[in-house]
């Protein structure tokens, strides 16, 4: 397991959990499912998580066992599903998360979440510069233009949008986009103290 994956998932989970509590965690393009696990570690009020990927890495089961050894309360609460994320049925109470779903896969995740009216957080990567961001590229670098367009699109779908960065020394693909359906009761920000989330 590349160490970087753990750091990316941790930095993402902390920021998402400051805003989005509870709900089923749906980690899409999940790889080893670290984000799913850390989302449960940081908020025990989510009873379950699914980690969806078309190709679950062979080492995912070993990594999951190591996580369960460290946090026994995770046992039996994370389900790996080897399938296309497009086949998942989402619910408005879900928290949909994804780290580094390549290029347009991130757009499909945002679209699926918006259709379900669920909360969503993505850390995009591998921007396809030939598509998207077209009206903004005169002012903004290509990948930033694409992410700004994503944020604006989500806001146009009646979402409250939050933009953050995770530390760039962990990954240069570090723009975190969070969205919650405007006025949703599950969106409330968490202002309490919780270890590891400061
Ligand atoms: C760059 S990896 C990110 C993995 C993990 N989230 C991480 O941060 O390490 C992108 C993942 O997307 C998965 N993937 C590609 N197309 C997919 C699809 N249509 N549905 C679900 N997963 C997909 C790949 O198998 C791969 O594991």
PDB file of C-alpha atoms and ligand atoms in Angstrom:
ATOM      1  CA  UNK A   1       0.000   0.000   0.000  1.00  0.00           C
ATOM      2  CA  UNK A   2       1.538   3.344  -0.968  1.00  0.00           C
ATOM      3  CA  UNK A   3       1.769   5.353   2.280  1.00  0.00           C
ATOM      4  CA  UNK A   4       0.492   8.400   0.379  1.00  0.00           C
ATOM      5  CA  UNK A   5      -2.924   6.732  -0.013  1.00  0.00           C
ATOM      6  CA  UNK A   6      -3.324   6.564   3.746  1.00  0.00           C
ATOM      7  CA  UNK A   7      -2.402  10.219   4.221  1.00  0.00           C
ATOM      8  CA  UNK A   8      -4.740  11.369   1.446  1.00  0.00           C
ATOM      9  CA  UNK A   9      -7.623   9.386   2.884  1.00  0.00           C
ATOM     10  CA  UNK A  10      -6.956  10.639   6.411  1.00  0.00           C
ATOM     11  CA  UNK A  11      -6.738  14.307   5.433  1.00  0.00           C
ATOM     12  CA  UNK A  12      -9.918  13.949   3.383  1.00  0.00           C
ATOM     13  CA  UNK A  13     -11.872  12.069   6.062  1.00  0.00           C
ATOM     14  CA  UNK A  14     -11.042  14.624   8.785  1.00  0.00           C
ATOM     15  CA  UNK A  15     -12.301  17.486   6.683  1.00  0.00           C
ATOM     16  CA  UNK A  16     -15.431  15.692   5.504  1.00  0.00           C
ATOM     17  CA  UNK A  17     -16.352  14.594   9.023  1.00  0.00           C
ATOM     18  CA  UNK A  18     -16.145  18.163  10.317  1.00  0.00           C
ATOM     19  CA  UNK A  19     -19.166  18.885   8.117  1.00  0.00           C
ATOM     20  CA  UNK A  20     -20.940  15.627   7.409  1.00  0.00           C
ATOM     21  CA  UNK A  21     -21.888  13.352  10.289  1.00  0.00           C
ATOM     22  CA  UNK A  22     -23.693  10.020  10.218  1.00  0.00           C
ATOM     23  CA  UNK A  23     -25.214   8.352   7.175  1.00  0.00           C
ATOM     24  CA  UNK A  24     -24.082   5.321   5.250  1.00  0.00           C
ATOM     25  CA  UNK A  25     -20.588   5.998   3.901  1.00  0.00           C
ATOM     26  CA  UNK A  26     -20.296   5.274   0.178  1.00  0.00           C
ATOM     27  CA  UNK A  27     -16.658   5.297  -0.946  1.00  0.00           C
ATOM     28  CA  UNK A  28     -16.620   5.225  -4.757  1.00  0.00           C
ATOM     29  CA  UNK A  29     -13.562   4.265  -6.858  1.00  0.00           C
ATOM     30  CA  UNK A  30     -12.426   3.169  -3.431  1.00  0.00           C
ATOM     31  CA  UNK A  31      -9.240   1.215  -4.130  1.00  0.00           C
ATOM     32  CA  UNK A  32      -8.248  -0.229  -0.735  1.00  0.00           C
ATOM     33  CA  UNK A  33     -11.274   1.389   0.927  1.00  0.00           C
ATOM     34  CA  UNK A  34      -9.180   3.410   3.352  1.00  0.00           C
ATOM     35  CA  UNK A  35     -11.442   6.426   3.117  1.00  0.00           C
ATOM     36  CA  UNK A  36     -14.477   4.285   3.976  1.00  0.00           C
ATOM     37  CA  UNK A  37     -12.688   2.910   7.036  1.00  0.00           C
ATOM     38  CA  UNK A  38     -11.414   6.261   8.271  1.00  0.00           C
ATOM     39  CA  UNK A  39     -14.831   7.847   7.854  1.00  0.00           C
ATOM     40  CA  UNK A  40     -16.162   5.234  10.307  1.00  0.00           C
ATOM     41  CA  UNK A  41     -13.197   5.650  12.625  1.00  0.00           C
ATOM     42  CA  UNK A  42     -13.904   9.374  12.891  1.00  0.00           C
ATOM     43  CA  UNK A  43     -17.653   9.074  13.313  1.00  0.00           C
ATOM     44  CA  UNK A  44     -19.125   5.995  14.926  1.00  0.00           C
ATOM     45  CA  UNK A  45     -22.669   7.212  14.286  1.00  0.00           C
ATOM     46  CA  UNK A  46     -22.354   5.892  10.732  1.00  0.00           C
ATOM     47  CA  UNK A  47     -23.210   2.237  11.139  1.00  0.00           C
ATOM     48  CA  UNK A  48     -21.867   1.024   7.815  1.00  0.00           C
ATOM     49  CA  UNK A  49     -19.762   1.804   4.773  1.00  0.00           C
ATOM     50  CA  UNK A  50     -19.462   0.370   1.308  1.00  0.00           C
ATOM     51  CA  UNK A  51     -16.286   0.563  -0.776  1.00  0.00           C
ATOM     52  CA  UNK A  52     -16.996   0.252  -4.485  1.00  0.00           C
ATOM     53  CA  UNK A  53     -14.408  -0.338  -7.190  1.00  0.00           C
ATOM     54  CA  UNK A  54     -14.342  -2.161 -10.503  1.00  0.00           C
ATOM     55  CA  UNK A  55     -11.081  -3.750  -9.428  1.00  0.00           C
ATOM     56  CA  UNK A  56     -10.631  -4.176  -5.701  1.00  0.00           C
ATOM     57  CA  UNK A  57      -6.863  -4.463  -5.125  1.00  0.00           C
ATOM     58  CA  UNK A  58      -5.669  -7.879  -3.943  1.00  0.00           C
ATOM     59  CA  UNK A  59      -4.186  -6.310  -0.821  1.00  0.00           C
ATOM     60  CA  UNK A  60      -7.497  -4.654   0.173  1.00  0.00           C
ATOM     61  CA  UNK A  61      -8.520  -7.574   2.404  1.00  0.00           C
ATOM     62  CA  UNK A  62      -5.170  -7.484   4.217  1.00  0.00           C
ATOM     63  CA  UNK A  63      -5.376  -3.734   4.700  1.00  0.00           C
ATOM     64  CA  UNK A  64      -8.957  -4.096   5.997  1.00  0.00           C
ATOM     65  CA  UNK A  65      -7.816  -6.733   8.506  1.00  0.00           C
ATOM     66  CA  UNK A  66      -5.040  -4.438   9.719  1.00  0.00           C
ATOM     67  CA  UNK A  67      -7.561  -1.623  10.161  1.00  0.00           C
ATOM     68  CA  UNK A  68      -9.901  -3.935  12.082  1.00  0.00           C
ATOM     69  CA  UNK A  69      -7.047  -5.065  14.332  1.00  0.00           C
ATOM     70  CA  UNK A  70      -6.365  -1.427  15.164  1.00  0.00           C
ATOM     71  CA  UNK A  71     -10.067  -0.498  15.475  1.00  0.00           C
ATOM     72  CA  UNK A  72     -12.043  -3.665  16.349  1.00  0.00           C
ATOM     73  CA  UNK A  73     -15.304  -1.708  16.192  1.00  0.00           C
ATOM     74  CA  UNK A  74     -14.881  -1.586  12.378  1.00  0.00           C
ATOM     75  CA  UNK A  75     -15.372  -5.339  12.132  1.00  0.00           C
ATOM     76  CA  UNK A  76     -18.217  -6.313   9.790  1.00  0.00           C
ATOM     77  CA  UNK A  77     -19.162  -2.730   9.003  1.00  0.00           C
ATOM     78  CA  UNK A  78     -17.328  -2.205   5.684  1.00  0.00           C
ATOM     79  CA  UNK A  79     -18.496  -4.082   2.625  1.00  0.00           C
ATOM     80  CA  UNK A  80     -16.346  -4.213  -0.502  1.00  0.00           C
ATOM     81  CA  UNK A  81     -18.351  -4.289  -3.731  1.00  0.00           C
ATOM     82  CA  UNK A  82     -16.557  -5.045  -6.979  1.00  0.00           C
ATOM     83  CA  UNK A  83     -18.703  -3.232  -9.515  1.00  0.00           C
ATOM     84  CA  UNK A  84     -19.011  -0.075 -11.523  1.00  0.00           C
ATOM     85  CA  UNK A  85     -19.932   2.834  -9.329  1.00  0.00           C
ATOM     86  CA  UNK A  86     -22.658   3.704 -11.835  1.00  0.00           C
ATOM     87  CA  UNK A  87     -24.508   0.556 -10.712  1.00  0.00           C
ATOM     88  CA  UNK A  88     -24.866   1.650  -7.111  1.00  0.00           C
ATOM     89  CA  UNK A  89     -28.173   2.929  -5.828  1.00  0.00           C
ATOM     90  CA  UNK A  90     -27.611   5.905  -3.599  1.00  0.00           C
ATOM     91  CA  UNK A  91     -29.838   7.262  -0.888  1.00  0.00           C
ATOM     92  CA  UNK A  92     -30.300  10.851   0.213  1.00  0.00           C
ATOM     93  CA  UNK A  93     -28.999   9.983   3.701  1.00  0.00           C
ATOM     94  CA  UNK A  94     -25.676   8.675   2.292  1.00  0.00           C
ATOM     95  CA  UNK A  95     -22.350  10.455   2.500  1.00  0.00           C
ATOM     96  CA  UNK A  96     -20.725   9.827  -0.886  1.00  0.00           C
ATOM     97  CA  UNK A  97     -16.948  10.210  -0.856  1.00  0.00           C
ATOM     98  CA  UNK A  98     -14.176   9.633  -3.333  1.00  0.00           C
ATOM     99  CA  UNK A  99     -10.448  10.248  -3.479  1.00  0.00           C
ATOM    100  CA  UNK A 100      -8.850  10.504  -6.911  1.00  0.00           C
ATOM    101  CA  UNK A 101     -11.553   9.177  -9.156  1.00  0.00           C
ATOM    102  CA  UNK A 102      -9.754   9.862 -12.424  1.00  0.00           C
ATOM    103  CA  UNK A 103     -10.988  12.575 -14.787  1.00  0.00           C
ATOM    104  CA  UNK A 104     -14.664  12.296 -15.737  1.00  0.00           C
ATOM    105  CA  UNK A 105     -15.240   9.576 -13.136  1.00  0.00           C
ATOM    106  CA  UNK A 106     -15.367  12.383 -10.576  1.00  0.00           C
ATOM    107  CA  UNK A 107     -18.115  14.037 -12.640  1.00  0.00           C
ATOM    108  CA  UNK A 108     -20.104  10.820 -12.672  1.00  0.00           C
ATOM    109  CA  UNK A 109     -19.835  10.623  -8.890  1.00  0.00           C
ATOM    110  CA  UNK A 110     -20.996  14.215  -8.473  1.00  0.00           C
ATOM    111  CA  UNK A 111     -23.884  13.586 -10.846  1.00  0.00           C
ATOM    112  CA  UNK A 112     -24.968  10.384  -9.089  1.00  0.00           C
ATOM    113  CA  UNK A 113     -24.849  12.095  -5.697  1.00  0.00           C
ATOM    114  CA  UNK A 114     -26.788  15.100  -6.983  1.00  0.00           C
ATOM    115  CA  UNK A 115     -29.459  12.804  -8.475  1.00  0.00           C
ATOM    116  CA  UNK A 116     -29.849  11.095  -5.091  1.00  0.00           C
ATOM    117  CA  UNK A 117     -29.607  14.442  -3.222  1.00  0.00           C
ATOM    118  CA  UNK A 118     -26.933  12.964  -0.974  1.00  0.00           C
ATOM    119  CA  UNK A 119     -23.999  14.722   0.593  1.00  0.00           C
ATOM    120  CA  UNK A 120     -20.828  14.404  -1.450  1.00  0.00           C
ATOM    121  CA  UNK A 121     -17.092  15.030  -1.155  1.00  0.00           C
ATOM    122  CA  UNK A 122     -14.537  14.453  -3.911  1.00  0.00           C
ATOM    123  CA  UNK A 123     -10.807  15.001  -4.276  1.00  0.00           C
ATOM    124  CA  UNK A 124     -10.439  15.045  -8.082  1.00  0.00           C
ATOM    125  CA  UNK A 125      -7.378  14.023 -10.114  1.00  0.00           C
ATOM    126  CA  UNK A 126      -6.247  13.364 -13.706  1.00  0.00           C
ATOM    127  CA  UNK A 127      -8.224  16.245 -15.177  1.00  0.00           C
ATOM    128  CA  UNK A 128      -8.928  15.819 -18.858  1.00  0.00           C
ATOM    129  CA  UNK A 129      -7.882  19.255 -20.003  1.00  0.00           C
ATOM    130  CA  UNK A 130      -9.410  18.882 -23.450  1.00  0.00           C
ATOM    131  CA  UNK A 131     -12.867  18.681 -21.813  1.00  0.00           C
ATOM    132  CA  UNK A 132     -14.472  21.017 -19.299  1.00  0.00           C
ATOM    133  CA  UNK A 133     -13.498  24.349 -17.844  1.00  0.00           C
ATOM    134  CA  UNK A 134     -13.804  25.813 -21.324  1.00  0.00           C
ATOM    135  CA  UNK A 135     -15.156  29.234 -20.387  1.00  0.00           C
ATOM    136  CA  UNK A 136     -12.632  29.808 -17.610  1.00  0.00           C
ATOM    137  CA  UNK A 137      -9.335  28.729 -19.113  1.00  0.00           C
ATOM    138  CA  UNK A 138      -8.443  32.295 -20.115  1.00  0.00           C
ATOM    139  CA  UNK A 139      -8.080  33.139 -16.422  1.00  0.00           C
ATOM    140  CA  UNK A 140      -7.492  29.874 -14.619  1.00  0.00           C
ATOM    141  CA  UNK A 141      -5.117  26.967 -15.139  1.00  0.00           C
ATOM    142  CA  UNK A 142      -6.859  24.064 -16.873  1.00  0.00           C
ATOM    143  CA  UNK A 143      -7.390  21.710 -13.924  1.00  0.00           C
ATOM    144  CA  UNK A 144      -8.496  24.553 -11.648  1.00  0.00           C
ATOM    145  CA  UNK A 145     -10.966  25.736 -14.306  1.00  0.00           C
ATOM    146  CA  UNK A 146     -12.469  22.233 -14.395  1.00  0.00           C
ATOM    147  CA  UNK A 147     -12.822  22.068 -10.606  1.00  0.00           C
ATOM    148  CA  UNK A 148     -14.325  25.560 -10.417  1.00  0.00           C
ATOM    149  CA  UNK A 149     -16.846  24.498 -13.040  1.00  0.00           C
ATOM    150  CA  UNK A 150     -17.672  21.415 -10.916  1.00  0.00           C
ATOM    151  CA  UNK A 151     -18.261  23.558  -7.846  1.00  0.00           C
ATOM    152  CA  UNK A 152     -20.440  26.001  -9.766  1.00  0.00           C
ATOM    153  CA  UNK A 153     -22.430  23.151 -11.344  1.00  0.00           C
ATOM    154  CA  UNK A 154     -23.066  21.612  -7.940  1.00  0.00           C
ATOM    155  CA  UNK A 155     -24.215  24.953  -6.576  1.00  0.00           C
ATOM    156  CA  UNK A 156     -26.557  25.246  -9.555  1.00  0.00           C
ATOM    157  CA  UNK A 157     -28.052  21.920  -8.475  1.00  0.00           C
ATOM    158  CA  UNK A 158     -29.143  23.607  -5.264  1.00  0.00           C
ATOM    159  CA  UNK A 159     -26.219  22.473  -3.168  1.00  0.00           C
ATOM    160  CA  UNK A 160     -24.255  24.361  -0.561  1.00  0.00           C
ATOM    161  CA  UNK A 161     -20.667  24.018  -1.682  1.00  0.00           C
ATOM    162  CA  UNK A 162     -17.480  24.079   0.371  1.00  0.00           C
ATOM    163  CA  UNK A 163     -13.963  24.134  -1.079  1.00  0.00           C
ATOM    164  CA  UNK A 164     -10.864  23.136   0.825  1.00  0.00           C
ATOM    165  CA  UNK A 165      -7.298  21.969   0.247  1.00  0.00           C
ATOM    166  CA  UNK A 166      -5.490  19.040   1.786  1.00  0.00           C
ATOM    167  CA  UNK A 167      -1.725  19.586   2.300  1.00  0.00           C
ATOM    168  CA  UNK A 168       0.049  19.789  -1.061  1.00  0.00           C
ATOM    169  CA  UNK A 169       3.094  17.895   0.233  1.00  0.00           C
ATOM    170  CA  UNK A 170       0.838  14.830   0.451  1.00  0.00           C
ATOM    171  CA  UNK A 171      -0.544  15.268  -3.056  1.00  0.00           C
ATOM    172  CA  UNK A 172      -0.585  18.086  -5.599  1.00  0.00           C
ATOM    173  CA  UNK A 173      -4.109  16.875  -6.561  1.00  0.00           C
ATOM    174  CA  UNK A 174      -5.377  18.361  -3.357  1.00  0.00           C
ATOM    175  CA  UNK A 175      -8.598  20.264  -4.053  1.00  0.00           C
ATOM    176  CA  UNK A 176     -11.427  18.946  -1.934  1.00  0.00           C
ATOM    177  CA  UNK A 177     -14.955  19.767  -3.066  1.00  0.00           C
ATOM    178  CA  UNK A 178     -17.811  19.162  -0.632  1.00  0.00           C
ATOM    179  CA  UNK A 179     -21.508  19.624  -1.268  1.00  0.00           C
ATOM    180  CA  UNK A 180     -24.695  19.244   0.753  1.00  0.00           C
ATOM    181  CA  UNK A 181     -28.226  19.680  -0.602  1.00  0.00           C
ATOM    182  CA  UNK A 182     -29.294  23.156   0.408  1.00  0.00           C
ATOM    183  CA  UNK A 183     -31.440  23.176   3.514  1.00  0.00           C
ATOM    184  CA  UNK A 184     -31.000  19.454   4.192  1.00  0.00           C
ATOM    185  CA  UNK A 185     -31.343  18.549   7.849  1.00  0.00           C
ATOM    186  CA  UNK A 186     -28.407  16.110   7.706  1.00  0.00           C
ATOM    187  CA  UNK A 187     -25.997  18.757   6.524  1.00  0.00           C
ATOM    188  CA  UNK A 188     -25.367  20.438   9.889  1.00  0.00           C
ATOM    189  CA  UNK A 189     -21.730  21.256  10.498  1.00  0.00           C
ATOM    190  CA  UNK A 190     -20.060  19.612  13.436  1.00  0.00           C
ATOM    191  CA  UNK A 191     -18.535  22.076  15.837  1.00  0.00           C
ATOM    192  CA  UNK A 192     -17.694  19.709  18.671  1.00  0.00           C
ATOM    193  CA  UNK A 193     -14.265  18.429  19.496  1.00  0.00           C
ATOM    194  CA  UNK A 194     -13.233  15.039  18.317  1.00  0.00           C
ATOM    195  CA  UNK A 195      -9.749  13.577  18.520  1.00  0.00           C
ATOM    196  CA  UNK A 196      -7.819  13.786  15.266  1.00  0.00           C
ATOM    197  CA  UNK A 197     -10.210  16.265  13.682  1.00  0.00           C
ATOM    198  CA  UNK A 198      -8.804  19.547  14.953  1.00  0.00           C
TER     199      UNK A 198
HETATM  200  C1  LIG B   1      -6.645   6.488  -8.896  1.00  0.00           C
HETATM  201  S1  LIG B   1      -7.534   5.132  -8.266  1.00  0.00           S
HETATM  202  C2  LIG B   1      -8.055   5.767  -6.682  1.00  0.00           C
HETATM  203  C3  LIG B   1      -8.233   4.685  -5.674  1.00  0.00           C
HETATM  204  C4  LIG B   1      -8.429   5.160  -4.233  1.00  0.00           C
HETATM  205  N1  LIG B   1      -9.619   5.966  -4.063  1.00  0.00           N
HETATM  206  C5  LIG B   1      -7.235   5.904  -3.730  1.00  0.00           C
HETATM  207  O1  LIG B   1      -7.330   7.088  -3.453  1.00  0.00           O
HETATM  208  O2  LIG B   1      -6.168   5.309  -3.624  1.00  0.00           O
HETATM  209  C6  LIG B   1      -9.012   5.108  -9.212  1.00  0.00           C
HETATM  210  C7  LIG B   1      -9.849   3.864  -8.975  1.00  0.00           C
HETATM  211  O3  LIG B   1     -11.061   3.955  -9.730  1.00  0.00           O
HETATM  212  C8  LIG B   1     -11.461   2.655 -10.079  1.00  0.00           C
HETATM  213  N2  LIG B   1     -12.484   2.768 -11.139  1.00  0.00           N
HETATM  214  C9  LIG B   1     -12.321   3.131 -12.429  1.00  0.00           C
HETATM  215  N3  LIG B   1     -13.507   3.169 -13.065  1.00  0.00           N
HETATM  216  C10 LIG B   1     -14.458   2.822 -12.148  1.00  0.00           C
HETATM  217  C11 LIG B   1     -15.890   2.702 -12.189  1.00  0.00           C
HETATM  218  N4  LIG B   1     -16.583   2.940 -13.303  1.00  0.00           N
HETATM  219  N5  LIG B   1     -16.524   2.331 -11.051  1.00  0.00           N
HETATM  220  C12 LIG B   1     -15.835   2.086  -9.906  1.00  0.00           C
HETATM  221  N6  LIG B   1     -14.479   2.200  -9.819  1.00  0.00           N
HETATM  222  C13 LIG B   1     -13.804   2.574 -10.919  1.00  0.00           C
HETATM  223  C14 LIG B   1     -10.152   1.977 -10.461  1.00  0.00           C
HETATM  224  O4  LIG B   1     -10.247   0.578 -10.416  1.00  0.00           O
HETATM  225  C15 LIG B   1      -9.202   2.545  -9.414  1.00  0.00           C
HETATM  226  O5  LIG B   1      -9.108   1.700  -8.302  1.00  0.00           O
END
